[in-house]
């Protein structure tokens, strides 16, 4: 399967598009003038504690308060402790932004610090070795053998990412050593810096997309903009040659990259509620603050017979497109899908297999929970960045019904 990552600067936005065999399968965007907070590490100050919701609000910059759960198991790294209670107003501690602000909700921070590499994530949340569930069982034992001793008695844990399957032992240890050094440097800096200091700025979102992308099959990164090309080239210098995708500078002035991939038309489709399927059926996608509802309709689909086989075909086609639309729109939280009703249990089992398989393609943690008694599919997806309809609100590509 041929995969390309296309990075485009267009109308005040930077877009990252994952293209597989000519089809846009994933899309992220950011406003250029918007400061990226996600992943940044700060010395924050506790402004208030709200016991009835088990939360505190921590200021990471003057006037910028963030939500913090006081149920976190790990003891925070305090740079200035005020009182004897586990957490007090005025305490200063190390926090990392874990979620962007979404609609009326402020950003979220955590005292569980994560330092992310291509193959590994160093984490203070647990002093254990965790391994991606997508790595085969026989390879998991290999990683335990390599890294188990390194984690013993360390003040942090380590998570082996799916990309590590393509890495050599030397590459794994080089990255582990680099992340360990970064953590030790961070702790030293924290002890001498003042409140509201930003100790680490996360990579720009488009470089995070490269870092977080599964490397299997990624052959090429294509960029037209000179500045983005240079920044990406510098970032890729840290990659081992064997795992480094080809970086190509797009030079065709007569056919800009956004025209070649029809980006504006694709964005217009993503911002609409209605999504047509090849069969003539369609989806209606309605995100709200609480959850997202997706309805599957037969639409213009011409059925020879109103039988279960035809309904299953529409539902499986819809399941594939729903998984794609979740990625393209960056929908998160609770997602409820109302599929066309089917009477046979085996039909629902087949649909469940297809849905689970398609959701596994997502680089963001996405899970199928179950079908309810009335045939509604429940899906959850981890919240990180804002959905695309919020980022692009008021831009050129206005949503149309």
Coordinates of C-alpha atoms in Angstrom, one line a residue, residues 15-313:
X15 CA -2.7 20.9 6.5
X16 CA -1.3 17.4 6.9
X17 CA -2.9 14.9 4.6
X18 CA -2.2 11.2 4.6
X19 CA -2.9 9.9 1.1
X20 CA -3.1 6.1 0.4
X21 CA -3.4 5.0 -3.2
X22 CA -4.6 8.5 -4.2
X23 CA -7.3 8.8 -1.5
X24 CA -7.1 11.2 1.5
X25 CA -7.4 8.8 4.5
X26 CA -6.5 11.2 7.3
X27 CA -6.3 15.0 7.7
X28 CA -5.1 17.4 10.3
X29 CA -5.0 21.2 10.3
X30 CA -3.9 24.1 12.4
X31 CA -4.3 27.9 12.2
X32 CA -1.0 29.5 11.6
X33 CA -1.5 32.3 14.1
X34 CA -2.8 30.1 16.9
X35 CA -0.2 29.1 19.5
X36 CA 0.0 25.4 20.0
X37 CA -0.2 24.4 23.7
X38 CA -0.7 20.6 23.3
X39 CA 2.3 18.8 24.7
X40 CA 4.0 21.9 26.2
X41 CA 5.5 21.4 29.7
X42 CA 5.1 24.3 32.3
X43 CA 5.6 25.1 35.9
X44 CA 2.0 25.9 36.9
X45 CA 0.4 27.2 40.0
X46 CA -2.8 25.9 41.7
X47 CA -5.4 28.7 41.6
X48 CA -8.4 26.8 43.0
X49 CA -9.5 23.3 44.1
X50 CA -13.1 22.1 43.4
X51 CA -13.6 19.0 45.6
X52 CA -17.1 18.1 44.3
X53 CA -15.7 17.5 40.8
X54 CA -12.4 16.1 42.0
X55 CA -10.5 18.8 40.1
X56 CA -8.2 21.7 40.4
X57 CA -7.5 24.7 38.1
X58 CA -3.9 25.3 37.4
X59 CA -2.6 28.5 35.9
X60 CA 0.2 27.9 33.3
X61 CA 0.5 31.5 32.2
X62 CA -1.0 34.7 33.6
X63 CA -4.7 34.4 33.1
X64 CA -4.6 31.0 31.4
X65 CA -6.1 28.4 33.7
X66 CA -6.3 24.7 32.9
X67 CA -8.4 21.8 34.2
X68 CA -6.4 19.2 36.3
X69 CA -7.8 16.0 37.8
X70 CA -6.9 15.5 41.4
X71 CA -7.4 11.7 41.1
X72 CA -4.1 11.2 39.3
X73 CA -2.3 8.4 41.1
X74 CA 1.3 9.6 40.6
X75 CA 2.7 12.2 43.1
X76 CA 3.2 15.4 41.2
X77 CA 6.7 17.0 40.9
X78 CA 6.4 20.1 43.0
X79 CA 8.8 23.0 42.5
X80 CA 7.3 24.9 45.4
X81 CA 5.0 23.2 48.0
X82 CA 2.8 25.4 50.2
X83 CA 1.0 23.2 52.6
X84 CA 0.9 19.6 54.0
X85 CA -2.2 18.5 52.0
X86 CA -1.6 16.5 48.8
X87 CA -2.5 19.6 46.8
X88 CA -2.9 23.2 48.0
X89 CA -3.8 26.5 46.5
X90 CA -0.5 28.2 45.7
X91 CA 1.4 25.0 45.1
X92 CA 3.7 25.1 42.0
X93 CA 4.2 21.9 40.1
X94 CA 5.3 20.5 36.7
X95 CA 2.4 19.9 34.3
X96 CA 2.0 19.0 30.6
X97 CA -0.9 20.2 28.4
X98 CA -2.8 16.9 27.6
X99 CA -5.9 18.3 25.8
X100 CA -6.6 21.5 23.8
X101 CA -9.4 23.8 24.8
X102 CA -12.6 22.7 23.1
X103 CA -15.6 25.0 22.8
X104 CA -16.4 26.2 26.3
X105 CA -13.9 23.9 28.0
X106 CA -10.4 25.1 29.0
X107 CA -7.3 23.1 28.2
X108 CA -6.5 20.1 30.4
X109 CA -3.1 19.5 32.1
X110 CA -1.6 16.5 33.8
X111 CA 1.3 15.9 36.1
X112 CA 2.0 12.7 34.2
X113 CA 4.9 13.9 31.9
X114 CA 5.3 12.2 28.6
X115 CA 8.4 12.6 26.3
X116 CA 7.6 11.1 22.9
X117 CA 10.0 9.7 20.4
X118 CA 9.5 7.8 17.2
X119 CA 9.7 4.3 18.9
X120 CA 9.2 5.0 22.6
X121 CA 7.3 7.2 25.1
X122 CA 9.0 8.0 28.4
X123 CA 6.3 8.5 31.0
X124 CA 6.1 9.4 34.7
X125 CA 2.6 8.0 35.1
X126 CA 3.9 4.5 35.8
X127 CA 7.3 3.0 36.5
X128 CA 6.7 0.0 34.3
X129 CA 7.3 -1.1 30.7
X130 CA 4.2 -0.9 28.5
X131 CA 4.0 -2.3 25.0
X132 CA 1.6 -1.4 22.2
X133 CA -1.2 -3.9 21.8
X134 CA -0.6 -3.9 18.1
X135 CA 2.9 -5.5 18.5
X136 CA 2.8 -9.4 18.1
X137 CA 3.3 -11.5 21.3
X138 CA 6.7 -12.9 20.3
X139 CA 8.1 -9.4 19.7
X140 CA 6.8 -8.1 23.0
X141 CA 9.1 -10.6 24.9
X142 CA 12.0 -9.2 22.9
X143 CA 11.3 -5.6 24.0
X144 CA 10.9 -6.8 27.6
X145 CA 14.3 -8.4 27.4
X146 CA 15.8 -5.2 25.9
X147 CA 14.3 -2.6 28.1
X148 CA 13.1 -4.4 31.3
X149 CA 16.3 -3.9 33.2
X150 CA 16.6 -0.3 32.1
X151 CA 13.2 0.6 33.6
X152 CA 13.9 -1.2 37.0
X153 CA 14.4 1.4 39.7
X154 CA 14.1 4.3 37.2
X155 CA 11.8 7.2 38.3
X156 CA 9.8 6.8 35.1
X157 CA 8.3 4.2 32.9
X158 CA 8.4 3.5 29.1
X159 CA 5.9 2.6 26.5
X160 CA 7.0 0.8 23.3
X161 CA 5.2 2.3 20.3
X162 CA 4.0 0.3 17.3
X163 CA 6.7 1.9 15.1
X164 CA 9.3 0.1 17.2
X165 CA 8.6 -3.1 15.3
X166 CA 10.7 -1.7 12.4
X167 CA 13.6 -0.6 14.6
X168 CA 16.9 -2.3 15.5
X169 CA 18.1 -2.9 19.1
X170 CA 20.6 -0.1 18.6
X171 CA 18.0 2.4 17.4
X172 CA 15.8 1.5 20.4
X173 CA 18.6 2.1 22.9
X174 CA 19.7 5.3 21.2
X175 CA 16.2 6.8 21.5
X176 CA 15.8 5.5 25.1
X177 CA 19.1 7.2 26.1
X178 CA 18.1 10.4 24.4
X179 CA 14.7 10.5 26.2
X180 CA 16.3 9.6 29.5
X181 CA 18.7 12.5 29.1
X182 CA 15.9 14.9 28.1
X183 CA 14.0 13.9 31.3
X184 CA 17.0 14.4 33.6
X185 CA 17.6 17.8 32.0
X186 CA 13.9 18.7 32.4
X187 CA 14.0 17.9 36.2
X188 CA 17.2 20.0 36.6
X189 CA 15.6 23.0 34.8
X190 CA 12.4 22.7 36.9
X191 CA 14.3 23.1 40.1
X192 CA 15.7 26.5 39.1
X193 CA 13.0 28.1 36.9
X194 CA 10.2 30.4 38.1
X195 CA 6.5 29.8 38.0
X196 CA 4.8 29.9 34.5
X197 CA 8.1 29.0 32.8
X198 CA 7.7 26.8 29.7
X199 CA 10.3 24.1 30.1
X200 CA 9.5 22.4 26.8
X201 CA 7.6 23.4 23.7
X202 CA 6.0 20.6 21.8
X203 CA 6.7 20.1 18.1
X204 CA 4.5 22.0 15.7
X205 CA 1.4 19.9 14.9
X206 CA 2.5 19.0 11.4
X207 CA 5.8 17.6 12.8
X208 CA 3.8 15.8 15.5
X209 CA 1.9 14.2 12.7
X210 CA 5.1 12.8 11.3
X211 CA 6.2 11.6 14.7
X212 CA 2.9 10.0 15.6
X213 CA 2.3 8.3 12.2
X214 CA 2.7 4.6 11.9
X215 CA 5.7 4.2 9.6
X216 CA 4.7 1.0 7.9
X217 CA 4.2 1.8 4.2
X218 CA 4.9 5.5 4.5
X219 CA 7.1 6.1 1.5
X220 CA 7.3 9.8 1.0
X221 CA 6.6 13.3 2.5
X222 CA 5.8 15.9 -0.1
X223 CA 6.0 19.7 0.8
X224 CA 5.6 22.8 -1.4
X225 CA 6.3 25.6 1.1
X226 CA 10.0 26.4 1.5
X227 CA 9.9 27.1 5.2
X228 CA 7.9 24.0 6.1
X229 CA 10.2 21.9 3.9
X230 CA 13.4 23.2 5.7
X231 CA 11.9 22.6 9.1
X232 CA 10.8 19.1 8.2
X233 CA 14.3 18.3 6.7
X234 CA 15.9 19.4 10.0
X235 CA 13.5 17.3 12.0
X236 CA 14.1 14.2 9.9
X237 CA 17.8 14.5 10.4
X238 CA 17.2 12.9 13.8
X239 CA 15.6 9.8 12.1
X240 CA 17.8 6.7 11.4
X241 CA 18.3 6.3 7.7
X242 CA 16.5 3.0 7.5
X243 CA 13.3 4.4 9.0
X244 CA 13.4 7.8 7.3
X245 CA 10.8 8.5 4.6
X246 CA 11.8 10.2 1.4
X247 CA 11.3 14.0 1.7
X248 CA 10.3 15.7 -1.7
X249 CA 10.1 19.4 -2.5
X250 CA 7.1 19.9 -4.8
X251 CA 8.1 22.4 -7.5
X252 CA 5.2 22.5 -10.1
X253 CA 4.1 26.2 -10.2
X254 CA 1.4 25.5 -12.8
X255 CA -0.4 22.9 -10.6
X256 CA -0.1 23.8 -6.9
X257 CA -0.1 20.9 -4.4
X258 CA -3.6 21.9 -3.0
X259 CA -5.0 21.8 -6.5
X260 CA -3.4 18.4 -7.3
X261 CA -5.1 16.8 -4.3
X262 CA -8.3 18.9 -4.6
X263 CA -7.9 20.0 -1.0
X264 CA -10.6 22.8 -1.1
X265 CA -13.2 20.5 -2.4
X266 CA -12.3 17.8 0.1
X267 CA -12.6 20.3 3.0
X268 CA -16.0 21.5 1.7
X269 CA -17.2 17.9 1.9
X270 CA -15.7 17.4 5.4
X271 CA -17.6 20.5 6.7
X272 CA -21.0 19.2 5.5
X273 CA -23.3 17.2 7.6
X274 CA -24.3 14.9 4.7
X275 CA -21.8 12.4 3.2
X276 CA -22.8 10.5 0.1
X277 CA -21.7 6.9 -0.3
X278 CA -21.0 5.2 -3.7
X279 CA -24.1 3.0 -3.4
X280 CA -26.4 6.1 -3.2
X281 CA -26.9 5.8 0.6
X282 CA -25.7 8.6 2.8
X283 CA -24.5 9.5 6.3
X284 CA -25.7 12.5 8.4
X285 CA -22.9 13.5 10.9
X286 CA -24.0 15.8 13.7
X287 CA -21.4 16.7 16.3
X288 CA -22.5 18.3 19.6
X289 CA -20.6 19.3 22.7
X290 CA -21.8 16.1 24.5
X291 CA -21.4 13.5 21.7
X292 CA -21.5 13.0 17.9
X293 CA -24.5 11.3 16.3
X294 CA -24.1 9.6 12.9
X295 CA -27.2 8.3 11.0
X296 CA -27.0 5.8 8.1
X297 CA -29.8 6.3 5.5
X298 CA -30.6 4.3 2.3
X299 CA -31.1 7.5 0.3
X300 CA -30.9 7.0 -3.4
X301 CA -29.7 3.4 -3.1
X302 CA -31.7 1.2 -5.4
X303 CA -32.4 -2.1 -3.7
X304 CA -33.7 -5.0 -5.8
X305 CA -35.0 -6.5 -2.6
X306 CA -35.5 -5.0 0.9
X307 CA -33.5 -8.0 2.3
X308 CA -30.9 -8.4 5.0
X309 CA -28.0 -8.9 2.5
X310 CA -28.6 -5.5 0.9
X311 CA -28.9 -3.8 4.3
X312 CA -25.6 -5.5 5.4
X313 CA -23.9 -4.2 2.2

